[in-house]
Amino acid sequence: MPYLDTPEGQPDDKVAWGSDVAAQMLRLCGFKYAALNPGASYRGLHDSLVNHLGNRDPGMLLCLHEDHVVGIAHGYAKATDQPMAAIVHSNVGLMHAHMGIFNAYCDRVPMMIVGATGPVDAHQRRPWIDWIHTSADQAGIVRDIIKFDNLPTSAEAIVDAMAKANIATRTEPCAPVYIVLDAGLQEQSLDKVPALPDMSRFQPPAAPRAQKADIDRAAAMLKAAKRPLLLYGRGSRSQAEWDARVQLAETLGACVMTDLKNGAMFPTDHPAHVIEPFNQPGKDILDLIAEADLVIAFEWVDLNGSISPPKGSNFSGKVISVGLDHHLHNGAHMVYQGTAPTDLLISASPASVVDDLNATLGKTKKEPWRAAIRKPFKPGDGSRIRMQDVAQALRENVPDPDKISFAALARQWPCDQWPWRDPGAYMGKDGGGGIGSGPSLSVGVALANADMGRPTVTVLGDGDFVMGNHALWTAVRHKIPLLVLINNNQSYFNDELHQEGVAKRRNRPVGNRWIGLAMDKPYVDIAKLAEAQGATGIGPIKTLADLPDAIRKGVDVMMKGGVCVIDIHVPPGTERNTNSTGLRNT
């Protein structure tokens, strides 16, 4: 269990202040933890959490930046399918948290963000500071990337707003919600305590199911297909839903693809899983998709980019798309991706459609219609460290490889070498592509896994880690075990590939691609950055001979409840080239 501070004395259990009502609602909503970075705008709520609730349910997790507050809640939701409370200070804290909220919105995770403003009553404001930390429409800063917001103006309204927000964030498709607490209302003594709700009467609805006609039509199309391909996108951490996805693939004799942007959705060493999970569909992926005569996509993040990419595709089969994501689409951000051509569009929970198809089709077991493409481990020549070598060293030094939960993985991670065999094996990417989020997301995943007794490993790039490394302080402070492996190429290397592609297209010097991107002179000492947060820092590891011992030490730290960061120099290999970035059509 993570460490939480214990207040002196007994909690004052009398609900006497406006902020006590908000604290009670956080507890009634079922939040075990509240990540926060402190601020005077919610000093009333802070006191209520400590001296009224006793810093339990929720317990405070102190963070060093609001982006980490939201990132930890995001990672926790990825691992549990449950929202966590994230508390941010006034307008300035919300602006700090903005990118993290965007990531969570793009990743469709539940989260209760609690902020504060004001006092709304201008006569209560302290000179200068309360004025600059008060906004007329504070939620407007993030309204296009949240599902619901409210600024309650009475204790009774706090109850209603937080009950409604709790329902909204837990209803599929999930997304963050934001409650703004008036600083004046928080510190107002109560003449009358509002009735607190029976939360069993304020629960989210079941996800919508498909019409029987749509299920029957989809089943008929699948039975008629000779080469069905299942694209499993966003989904839950439920083992039952995992098993149902496997059953559907086996019944159809289908092939399956999954995506690194999402968590583990299907056993990657199953014969039906036709190729390693991928980030962007390259030529090999597109060629495999083109072999199918029917694609059924379950909340696939970018269906159009997979079947109708800008450079064209040879796919000519039927398409069924299943999901609820369209309910969140708006014109503010292009998160909705391109509009895919479909022969049947089913607006329903993917999990329920899988269940209904299984009930309609029955249970049989057929071989997939094509053999899977596998990349077994091959020893290198020892001249450089590869991600395959890192995976091999880790696999040889953890007590049970199948118990490891990966919070994040580098693109070059060899999934065939380390198969995912359950829903908690891998948690997916950051949702919005916001660099610097990896450390906080990983801490959130590790927090959830600590409660479940499961070890957490994360593989981050050096640029991502350097930008967000102080999120690890929270893991150390609250005794959340985590092993961080840094895939260090000493550059913002993905952008080097972009610059190389542009230079080639313009017939300009490719050799200048590193300028403004190489992270050297001085070298960023990642191990010392880790040590500055109280973690164990190891490295830099530059040779294959030094790798096993470093991994062994790091695993030992993690298994004993600590946080360890290993800086591993992994020079970019031939697998990363300008084809992985792609040039825009101009």
Short mmCIF file of C-alpha atoms in Angstrom, two decimals, residues 105-555:
data_model
loop_
_atom_site.label_atom_id
_atom_site.label_comp_id
_atom_site.label_asym_id
_atom_site.label_seq_id
_atom_site.Cartn_x
_atom_site.Cartn_y
_atom_site.Cartn_z
CA TYR A 105 -9.36 13.59 -22.88
CA CYS A 106 -7.73 12.08 -25.97
CA ASP A 107 -7.23 8.80 -24.09
CA ARG A 108 -10.90 8.76 -23.00
CA VAL A 109 -10.23 8.13 -19.31
CA PRO A 110 -12.44 9.13 -16.37
CA MET A 111 -11.14 11.76 -13.92
CA MET A 112 -12.61 14.21 -11.40
CA ILE A 113 -10.62 17.44 -11.57
CA VAL A 114 -11.37 19.80 -8.69
CA GLY A 115 -10.21 23.39 -8.88
CA ALA A 116 -10.99 26.66 -7.21
CA THR A 117 -11.39 30.33 -8.00
CA GLY A 118 -12.30 33.56 -6.34
CA PRO A 119 -13.72 34.44 -4.00
CA VAL A 120 -16.51 35.06 -6.53
CA ASP A 121 -17.76 37.85 -4.25
CA ALA A 122 -15.29 40.64 -5.05
CA HIS A 123 -15.67 42.15 -1.57
CA GLN A 124 -14.07 39.03 -0.07
CA ARG A 125 -10.95 39.11 -2.24
CA ARG A 126 -7.54 39.85 -0.80
CA PRO A 127 -5.71 42.65 -2.61
CA TRP A 128 -3.88 41.68 -5.80
CA ILE A 129 -3.45 37.91 -5.49
CA ASP A 130 -7.12 36.92 -5.20
CA TRP A 131 -7.95 39.19 -8.12
CA ILE A 132 -5.41 37.70 -10.54
CA HIS A 133 -6.38 34.17 -9.48
CA THR A 134 -10.08 34.76 -10.21
CA SER A 135 -11.50 34.16 -13.68
CA ALA A 136 -15.00 34.96 -14.93
CA ASP A 137 -15.25 31.62 -16.73
CA GLN A 138 -12.38 29.55 -15.43
CA ALA A 139 -13.67 26.27 -16.86
CA GLY A 140 -13.62 27.91 -20.28
CA ILE A 141 -9.85 27.36 -20.28
CA VAL A 142 -10.45 23.62 -20.72
CA ARG A 143 -14.11 23.29 -21.69
CA ASP A 144 -13.35 21.83 -25.12
CA ILE A 145 -11.40 18.93 -23.56
CA ILE A 146 -13.68 18.00 -20.67
CA LYS A 147 -17.10 16.40 -20.50
CA PHE A 148 -18.79 18.52 -17.84
CA ASP A 149 -17.98 21.53 -15.66
CA ASN A 150 -19.73 23.48 -12.94
CA LEU A 151 -19.13 26.37 -10.50
CA PRO A 152 -21.50 25.69 -7.58
CA THR A 153 -22.57 28.75 -5.57
CA SER A 154 -24.05 27.06 -2.49
CA ALA A 155 -23.37 24.03 -0.34
CA GLU A 156 -26.43 22.33 -1.82
CA ALA A 157 -25.14 23.07 -5.31
CA ILE A 158 -21.78 21.45 -4.45
CA VAL A 159 -23.63 18.19 -3.74
CA ASP A 160 -25.55 18.34 -7.01
CA ALA A 161 -22.57 19.37 -9.14
CA MET A 162 -20.24 16.68 -7.83
CA ALA A 163 -22.88 13.95 -8.07
CA LYS A 164 -23.56 14.94 -11.68
CA ALA A 165 -19.84 15.15 -12.49
CA ASN A 166 -19.23 11.70 -11.01
CA ILE A 167 -21.93 10.21 -13.24
CA ALA A 168 -20.64 12.05 -16.30
CA THR A 169 -17.01 11.01 -16.01
CA ARG A 170 -17.90 7.34 -15.46
CA THR A 171 -20.37 7.17 -18.38
CA GLU A 172 -18.98 5.80 -21.67
CA PRO A 173 -17.32 7.34 -23.54
CA CYS A 174 -15.35 8.55 -20.53
CA ALA A 175 -13.53 11.87 -20.23
CA PRO A 176 -12.42 14.24 -17.44
CA VAL A 177 -14.85 16.54 -15.64
CA TYR A 178 -14.04 19.77 -13.79
CA ILE A 179 -15.62 21.27 -10.67
CA VAL A 180 -14.63 24.83 -9.70
CA LEU A 181 -15.04 25.62 -6.01
CA ASP A 182 -15.57 29.24 -4.99
CA ALA A 183 -12.91 30.10 -2.39
CA GLY A 184 -15.45 32.15 -0.46
CA LEU A 185 -17.98 29.33 -0.38
CA GLN A 186 -15.33 26.89 0.81
CA GLU A 187 -14.60 29.07 3.86
CA GLN A 188 -18.23 29.86 4.63
CA SER A 189 -19.60 28.40 7.86
CA LEU A 190 -22.81 26.47 7.37
CA ASP A 191 -26.07 27.42 9.08
CA LYS A 192 -27.64 24.36 7.54
CA VAL A 193 -25.86 21.20 6.39
CA PRO A 194 -27.19 19.94 3.06
CA ALA A 195 -28.41 16.37 2.89
CA LEU A 196 -25.72 14.10 1.50
CA PRO A 197 -26.95 11.70 -1.16
CA ASP A 198 -27.34 7.95 -1.16
CA MET A 199 -24.84 7.38 -3.97
CA SER A 200 -26.47 4.09 -4.95
CA ARG A 201 -29.13 6.33 -6.52
CA PHE A 202 -26.58 8.41 -8.44
CA GLN A 203 -24.83 5.81 -10.54
CA PRO A 204 -23.81 5.97 -14.22
CA PRO A 205 -26.01 4.19 -16.74
CA ALA A 206 -25.00 0.96 -18.38
CA ALA A 207 -23.27 1.48 -21.69
CA PRO A 208 -25.70 1.35 -24.62
CA ARG A 209 -26.08 -1.92 -26.49
CA ALA A 210 -26.62 -2.42 -30.19
CA GLN A 211 -29.98 -3.12 -31.77
CA LYS A 212 -30.59 -6.79 -32.52
CA ALA A 213 -30.90 -6.01 -36.22
CA ASP A 214 -27.38 -4.56 -36.24
CA ILE A 215 -25.97 -7.57 -34.38
CA ASP A 216 -27.68 -9.95 -36.78
CA ARG A 217 -26.38 -8.03 -39.78
CA ALA A 218 -22.84 -7.90 -38.39
CA ALA A 219 -22.93 -11.63 -37.61
CA ALA A 220 -24.08 -12.41 -41.15
CA MET A 221 -21.31 -10.28 -42.64
CA LEU A 222 -18.71 -11.96 -40.42
CA LYS A 223 -19.95 -15.46 -41.29
CA ALA A 224 -19.83 -14.62 -44.99
CA ALA A 225 -16.28 -13.26 -44.79
CA LYS A 226 -13.42 -15.57 -45.70
CA ARG A 227 -10.69 -13.36 -44.22
CA PRO A 228 -12.12 -11.32 -41.32
CA LEU A 229 -9.77 -8.98 -39.46
CA LEU A 230 -10.59 -7.71 -35.95
CA LEU A 231 -9.07 -4.37 -34.92
CA TYR A 232 -9.28 -4.18 -31.13
CA GLY A 233 -8.82 -0.57 -29.99
CA ARG A 234 -9.81 1.06 -26.70
CA GLY A 235 -11.11 -1.29 -24.04
CA SER A 236 -11.14 -2.04 -20.35
CA ARG A 237 -8.85 -3.94 -18.00
CA SER A 238 -11.56 -6.57 -17.46
CA GLN A 239 -10.41 -10.18 -17.77
CA ALA A 240 -13.94 -11.24 -18.78
CA GLU A 241 -13.92 -8.77 -21.67
CA TRP A 242 -10.44 -9.97 -22.66
CA ASP A 243 -11.68 -13.57 -22.75
CA ALA A 244 -14.70 -12.54 -24.81
CA ARG A 245 -12.48 -10.87 -27.41
CA VAL A 246 -10.42 -14.05 -27.67
CA GLN A 247 -13.56 -16.17 -28.05
CA LEU A 248 -14.86 -14.02 -30.92
CA ALA A 249 -11.58 -14.25 -32.82
CA GLU A 250 -11.39 -18.02 -32.36
CA THR A 251 -15.01 -18.58 -33.35
CA LEU A 252 -14.52 -16.63 -36.58
CA GLY A 253 -11.05 -17.95 -37.40
CA ALA A 254 -10.20 -14.26 -37.67
CA CYS A 255 -6.91 -12.44 -37.53
CA VAL A 256 -6.41 -9.69 -34.95
CA MET A 257 -4.41 -6.47 -34.73
CA THR A 258 -3.87 -4.24 -31.72
CA ASP A 259 -2.31 -0.83 -31.33
CA LEU A 260 0.44 0.53 -29.04
CA LYS A 261 -1.69 3.63 -28.43
CA ASN A 262 -4.07 1.47 -26.38
CA GLY A 263 -3.44 -0.93 -23.53
CA ALA A 264 -3.23 -4.70 -23.93
CA MET A 265 -6.44 -5.90 -25.57
CA PHE A 266 -5.56 -9.41 -26.81
CA PRO A 267 -2.81 -11.97 -26.14
CA THR A 268 -0.02 -10.99 -28.51
CA ASP A 269 1.32 -14.55 -28.74
CA HIS A 270 -2.07 -15.97 -29.74
CA PRO A 271 -1.99 -17.42 -33.29
CA ALA A 272 -4.70 -14.95 -34.35
CA HIS A 273 -2.62 -11.91 -33.36
CA VAL A 274 -1.12 -11.52 -36.79
CA ILE A 275 1.66 -8.95 -36.18
CA GLU A 276 3.22 -7.00 -33.32
CA PRO A 277 1.20 -4.09 -31.90
CA PHE A 278 2.15 -0.93 -33.76
CA ASN A 279 2.09 2.83 -33.34
CA GLN A 280 1.49 3.88 -36.96
CA PRO A 281 0.53 1.50 -39.78
CA GLY A 282 3.55 1.07 -42.05
CA LYS A 283 3.60 -0.76 -45.36
CA ASP A 284 3.72 -4.19 -43.71
CA ILE A 285 0.60 -3.40 -41.67
CA LEU A 286 -1.27 -1.90 -44.63
CA ASP A 287 -0.43 -4.93 -46.77
CA LEU A 288 -1.84 -7.25 -44.11
CA ILE A 289 -5.01 -5.17 -43.80
CA ALA A 290 -5.38 -5.33 -47.59
CA GLU A 291 -5.49 -9.14 -47.40
CA ALA A 292 -8.70 -9.02 -45.34
CA ASP A 293 -12.11 -9.07 -47.00
CA LEU A 294 -13.82 -7.62 -43.92
CA VAL A 295 -12.55 -5.40 -41.12
CA ILE A 296 -14.49 -4.96 -37.89
CA ALA A 297 -13.04 -2.19 -35.71
CA PHE A 298 -13.84 -1.93 -32.01
CA GLU A 299 -13.18 1.66 -30.86
CA TRP A 300 -10.10 1.77 -33.10
CA VAL A 301 -8.35 5.12 -32.62
CA ASP A 302 -7.76 5.94 -36.30
CA LEU A 303 -9.76 3.63 -38.53
CA ASN A 304 -9.54 5.87 -41.58
CA GLY A 305 -5.75 6.08 -41.27
CA SER A 306 -5.58 2.28 -41.22
CA ILE A 307 -7.87 1.45 -44.15
CA SER A 308 -7.67 4.66 -46.23
CA PRO A 309 -4.32 6.32 -45.45
CA PRO A 310 -3.28 9.47 -47.39
CA LYS A 311 -0.82 7.54 -49.57
CA GLY A 312 -3.47 5.00 -50.53
CA SER A 313 -4.31 1.41 -49.66
CA ASN A 314 -5.12 -1.79 -51.50
CA PHE A 315 -7.84 -2.67 -49.00
CA SER A 316 -11.21 -3.15 -50.73
CA GLY A 317 -13.21 -5.16 -48.21
CA LYS A 318 -16.26 -4.46 -46.10
CA VAL A 319 -15.98 -2.36 -42.92
CA ILE A 320 -17.89 -2.53 -39.64
CA SER A 321 -17.11 0.13 -37.04
CA VAL A 322 -18.21 -0.26 -33.42
CA GLY A 323 -17.97 2.35 -30.69
CA LEU A 324 -19.29 5.36 -28.82
CA ASP A 325 -16.44 7.78 -29.37
CA HIS A 326 -18.44 9.97 -31.76
CA HIS A 327 -20.46 11.24 -28.78
CA LEU A 328 -17.40 13.27 -27.67
CA HIS A 329 -16.45 14.71 -31.06
CA ASN A 330 -16.45 18.48 -31.42
CA GLY A 331 -14.91 21.08 -33.69
CA ALA A 332 -12.23 22.30 -31.28
CA HIS A 333 -9.69 19.52 -31.77
CA MET A 334 -9.20 17.00 -34.54
CA VAL A 335 -9.06 14.09 -32.10
CA TYR A 336 -11.85 12.46 -34.09
CA GLN A 337 -9.45 11.63 -36.97
CA GLY A 338 -10.55 11.18 -40.58
CA THR A 339 -14.01 9.83 -41.32
CA ALA A 340 -13.73 6.19 -42.35
CA PRO A 341 -16.01 4.63 -44.96
CA THR A 342 -18.16 1.96 -43.30
CA ASP A 343 -20.75 -0.58 -44.40
CA LEU A 344 -22.17 -0.87 -40.90
CA LEU A 345 -21.74 1.67 -38.10
CA ILE A 346 -22.81 0.42 -34.67
CA SER A 347 -23.17 3.02 -31.93
CA ALA A 348 -22.74 0.84 -28.87
CA SER A 349 -20.23 -0.27 -26.27
CA PRO A 350 -17.59 -2.45 -27.97
CA ALA A 351 -17.63 -4.89 -25.05
CA SER A 352 -21.39 -5.37 -25.33
CA VAL A 353 -21.17 -5.90 -29.09
CA VAL A 354 -18.47 -8.55 -28.62
CA ASP A 355 -20.72 -10.30 -26.08
CA ASP A 356 -23.76 -10.09 -28.36
CA LEU A 357 -21.81 -11.41 -31.34
CA ASN A 358 -20.51 -14.30 -29.25
CA ALA A 359 -24.06 -15.11 -28.16
CA THR A 360 -25.26 -15.00 -31.77
CA LEU A 361 -22.38 -16.92 -33.36
CA GLY A 362 -21.93 -19.56 -30.67
CA LYS A 363 -18.57 -20.87 -29.52
CA THR A 364 -16.27 -22.81 -31.81
CA LYS A 365 -12.54 -22.73 -32.43
CA LYS A 366 -11.12 -22.21 -35.90
CA GLU A 367 -7.58 -21.58 -37.00
CA PRO A 368 -6.88 -18.03 -38.20
CA TRP A 369 -6.95 -17.59 -41.96
CA ARG A 370 -3.26 -16.67 -42.18
CA ALA A 371 -0.10 -17.33 -40.26
CA ALA A 372 1.19 -14.67 -37.89
CA ILE A 373 4.39 -12.76 -38.58
CA ARG A 374 6.75 -13.12 -35.62
CA LYS A 375 10.08 -11.51 -34.78
CA PRO A 376 11.90 -13.88 -32.40
CA PHE A 377 14.86 -12.64 -30.39
CA LYS A 378 18.15 -12.69 -32.25
CA PRO A 379 21.38 -11.86 -30.40
CA GLY A 380 23.12 -8.78 -31.72
CA ASP A 381 26.79 -8.38 -32.50
CA GLY A 382 27.40 -6.60 -29.18
CA SER A 383 28.47 -3.34 -30.79
CA ARG A 384 25.50 -1.46 -29.36
CA ILE A 385 22.61 -1.97 -26.95
CA ARG A 386 19.28 -2.65 -28.63
CA MET A 387 15.81 -2.65 -27.09
CA GLN A 388 15.78 -6.42 -27.71
CA ASP A 389 18.79 -6.69 -25.41
CA VAL A 390 17.06 -4.59 -22.75
CA ALA A 391 13.95 -6.79 -22.93
CA GLN A 392 16.04 -9.95 -22.71
CA ALA A 393 18.01 -8.72 -19.69
CA LEU A 394 14.83 -7.66 -17.91
CA ARG A 395 13.05 -10.91 -18.70
CA GLU A 396 15.94 -12.90 -17.26
CA ASN A 397 15.97 -10.92 -14.01
CA VAL A 398 12.34 -10.50 -12.92
CA PRO A 399 10.75 -13.23 -10.78
CA ASP A 400 7.78 -13.74 -13.14
CA PRO A 401 7.75 -11.94 -16.51
CA ASP A 402 3.99 -12.46 -16.92
CA LYS A 403 3.33 -10.52 -13.71
CA ILE A 404 5.10 -7.37 -14.95
CA SER A 405 2.81 -4.50 -15.89
CA PHE A 406 4.30 -2.09 -18.41
CA ALA A 407 3.08 1.45 -17.86
CA ALA A 408 4.68 2.62 -21.12
CA LEU A 409 6.92 1.20 -23.83
CA ALA A 410 9.31 2.58 -26.41
CA ARG A 411 8.29 2.16 -30.04
CA GLN A 412 11.13 -0.29 -30.69
CA TRP A 413 10.11 -2.55 -27.79
CA PRO A 414 10.00 -6.17 -29.05
CA CYS A 415 6.46 -7.26 -28.18
CA ASP A 416 6.99 -10.68 -29.78
CA GLN A 417 9.86 -11.21 -27.37
CA TRP A 418 7.71 -10.25 -24.37
CA PRO A 419 4.08 -11.21 -25.11
CA TRP A 420 1.14 -9.62 -23.32
CA ARG A 421 -1.04 -12.31 -21.79
CA ASP A 422 -3.55 -10.40 -19.67
CA PRO A 423 -5.26 -6.98 -19.65
CA GLY A 424 -2.80 -5.46 -17.16
CA ALA A 425 0.33 -6.35 -19.12
CA TYR A 426 0.53 -3.00 -20.91
CA MET A 427 -1.29 0.30 -20.37
CA GLY A 428 -0.89 2.15 -23.67
CA LYS A 429 0.41 5.56 -24.69
CA ASP A 430 -0.43 9.04 -23.44
CA GLY A 431 -3.47 9.76 -25.58
CA GLY A 432 -2.55 13.22 -26.81
CA GLY A 433 1.11 12.85 -27.72
CA GLY A 434 2.16 15.31 -25.01
CA ILE A 435 5.84 14.81 -24.28
CA GLY A 436 6.80 14.89 -20.62
CA SER A 437 3.75 12.92 -19.52
CA GLY A 438 5.44 9.50 -19.35
CA PRO A 439 6.79 9.77 -15.78
CA SER A 440 3.52 10.92 -14.20
CA LEU A 441 1.41 8.41 -16.14
CA SER A 442 3.81 5.69 -15.00
CA VAL A 443 3.51 6.76 -11.36
CA GLY A 444 -0.29 6.61 -11.66
CA VAL A 445 -0.15 3.10 -13.12
CA ALA A 446 2.31 2.05 -10.41
CA LEU A 447 0.00 3.48 -7.73
CA ALA A 448 -2.85 1.29 -8.96
CA ASN A 449 -0.60 -1.74 -9.34
CA ALA A 450 0.81 -1.26 -5.84
CA ASP A 451 -2.70 -1.75 -4.47
CA MET A 452 -2.98 -4.93 -6.57
CA GLY A 453 0.49 -6.24 -5.67
CA ARG A 454 1.76 -6.13 -9.24
CA PRO A 455 5.25 -4.84 -10.21
CA THR A 456 5.36 -1.90 -12.63
CA VAL A 457 8.04 -1.24 -15.24
CA THR A 458 8.03 1.67 -17.66
CA VAL A 459 10.25 2.29 -20.70
CA LEU A 460 10.56 6.00 -21.48
CA GLY A 461 12.51 8.12 -23.89
CA ASP A 462 15.13 10.50 -22.56
CA GLY A 463 13.28 13.58 -23.80
CA ASP A 464 10.04 12.47 -22.16
CA PHE A 465 11.81 11.71 -18.88
CA VAL A 466 13.84 14.90 -18.71
CA MET A 467 10.72 17.01 -19.16
CA GLY A 468 8.67 15.23 -16.50
CA ASN A 469 11.17 13.50 -14.20
CA HIS A 470 10.13 15.26 -10.99
CA ALA A 471 6.87 13.26 -11.05
CA LEU A 472 9.02 10.49 -9.56
CA TRP A 473 9.36 12.50 -6.35
CA THR A 474 5.73 11.66 -5.63
CA ALA A 475 6.41 7.95 -6.12
CA VAL A 476 9.37 8.11 -3.72
CA ARG A 477 7.49 10.27 -1.20
CA HIS A 478 4.51 7.92 -1.11
CA LYS A 479 6.46 4.66 -1.45
CA ILE A 480 5.08 3.59 -4.82
CA PRO A 481 7.39 0.92 -6.36
CA LEU A 482 8.49 1.58 -9.96
CA LEU A 483 11.32 0.62 -12.31
CA VAL A 484 12.03 3.16 -15.05
CA LEU A 485 14.16 2.15 -18.04
CA ILE A 486 15.35 5.08 -20.15
CA ASN A 487 15.71 4.47 -23.87
CA ASN A 488 18.36 7.19 -24.20
CA ASN A 489 19.39 8.24 -27.71
CA GLN A 490 20.61 11.64 -26.39
CA SER A 491 18.36 13.51 -28.78
CA TYR A 492 14.81 14.46 -29.59
CA PHE A 493 15.41 11.81 -32.21
CA ASN A 494 11.91 11.55 -33.65
CA ASP A 495 12.30 15.16 -34.74
CA GLU A 496 15.68 14.36 -36.28
CA LEU A 497 13.84 11.97 -38.58
CA HIS A 498 11.35 14.67 -39.44
CA GLN A 499 14.16 17.13 -40.22
CA GLU A 500 15.95 14.52 -42.31
CA GLY A 501 12.82 13.90 -44.35
CA VAL A 502 12.27 17.61 -44.97
CA ALA A 503 15.93 18.13 -45.93
CA LYS A 504 15.81 15.24 -48.42
CA ARG A 505 12.65 16.56 -50.00
CA ARG A 506 14.22 20.01 -50.38
CA ASN A 507 17.62 18.69 -51.48
CA ARG A 508 19.32 20.26 -48.45
CA PRO A 509 22.07 18.87 -46.15
CA VAL A 510 20.78 15.90 -44.15
CA GLY A 511 23.82 16.11 -41.88
CA ASN A 512 22.34 19.15 -40.15
CA ARG A 513 19.33 17.26 -38.84
CA TRP A 514 20.70 17.17 -35.26
CA ILE A 515 20.97 20.94 -34.80
CA GLY A 516 18.50 22.16 -32.20
CA LEU A 517 17.69 18.56 -31.25
CA ALA A 518 20.79 16.77 -29.88
CA MET A 519 20.77 16.62 -26.06
CA ASP A 520 24.50 16.93 -25.40
CA LYS A 521 27.19 19.48 -24.50
CA PRO A 522 26.38 19.22 -21.64
CA TYR A 523 25.14 15.66 -21.33
CA VAL A 524 21.93 15.42 -19.31
CA ASP A 525 22.77 13.18 -16.35
CA ILE A 526 19.57 11.19 -16.04
CA ALA A 527 20.75 9.09 -13.09
CA LYS A 528 21.43 12.26 -11.09
CA LEU A 529 18.03 13.68 -12.03
CA ALA A 530 16.53 10.50 -10.57
CA GLU A 531 18.65 10.77 -7.44
CA ALA A 532 17.51 14.37 -6.99
CA GLN A 533 13.96 13.03 -6.62
CA GLY A 534 15.09 10.48 -4.01
CA ALA A 535 15.09 7.55 -6.42
CA THR A 536 17.98 5.19 -7.14
CA GLY A 537 19.80 6.27 -10.29
CA ILE A 538 21.90 3.82 -12.34
CA GLY A 539 23.93 4.64 -15.42
CA PRO A 540 24.63 5.69 -18.00
CA ILE A 541 24.82 2.09 -19.26
CA LYS A 542 26.69 2.19 -22.56
CA THR A 543 27.79 -1.40 -23.16
CA LEU A 544 25.97 -4.70 -23.41
CA ALA A 545 28.30 -6.19 -20.81
CA ASP A 546 27.11 -3.72 -18.16
CA LEU A 547 23.40 -4.14 -18.89
CA PRO A 548 22.46 -7.35 -16.99
CA ASP A 549 23.94 -6.21 -13.68
CA ALA A 550 22.24 -2.82 -13.93
CA ILE A 551 18.89 -4.45 -14.65
CA ARG A 552 19.42 -6.88 -11.77
CA LYS A 553 20.03 -4.00 -9.34
CA GLY A 554 17.05 -2.05 -10.63
CA VAL A 555 14.68 -5.00 -10.31
#
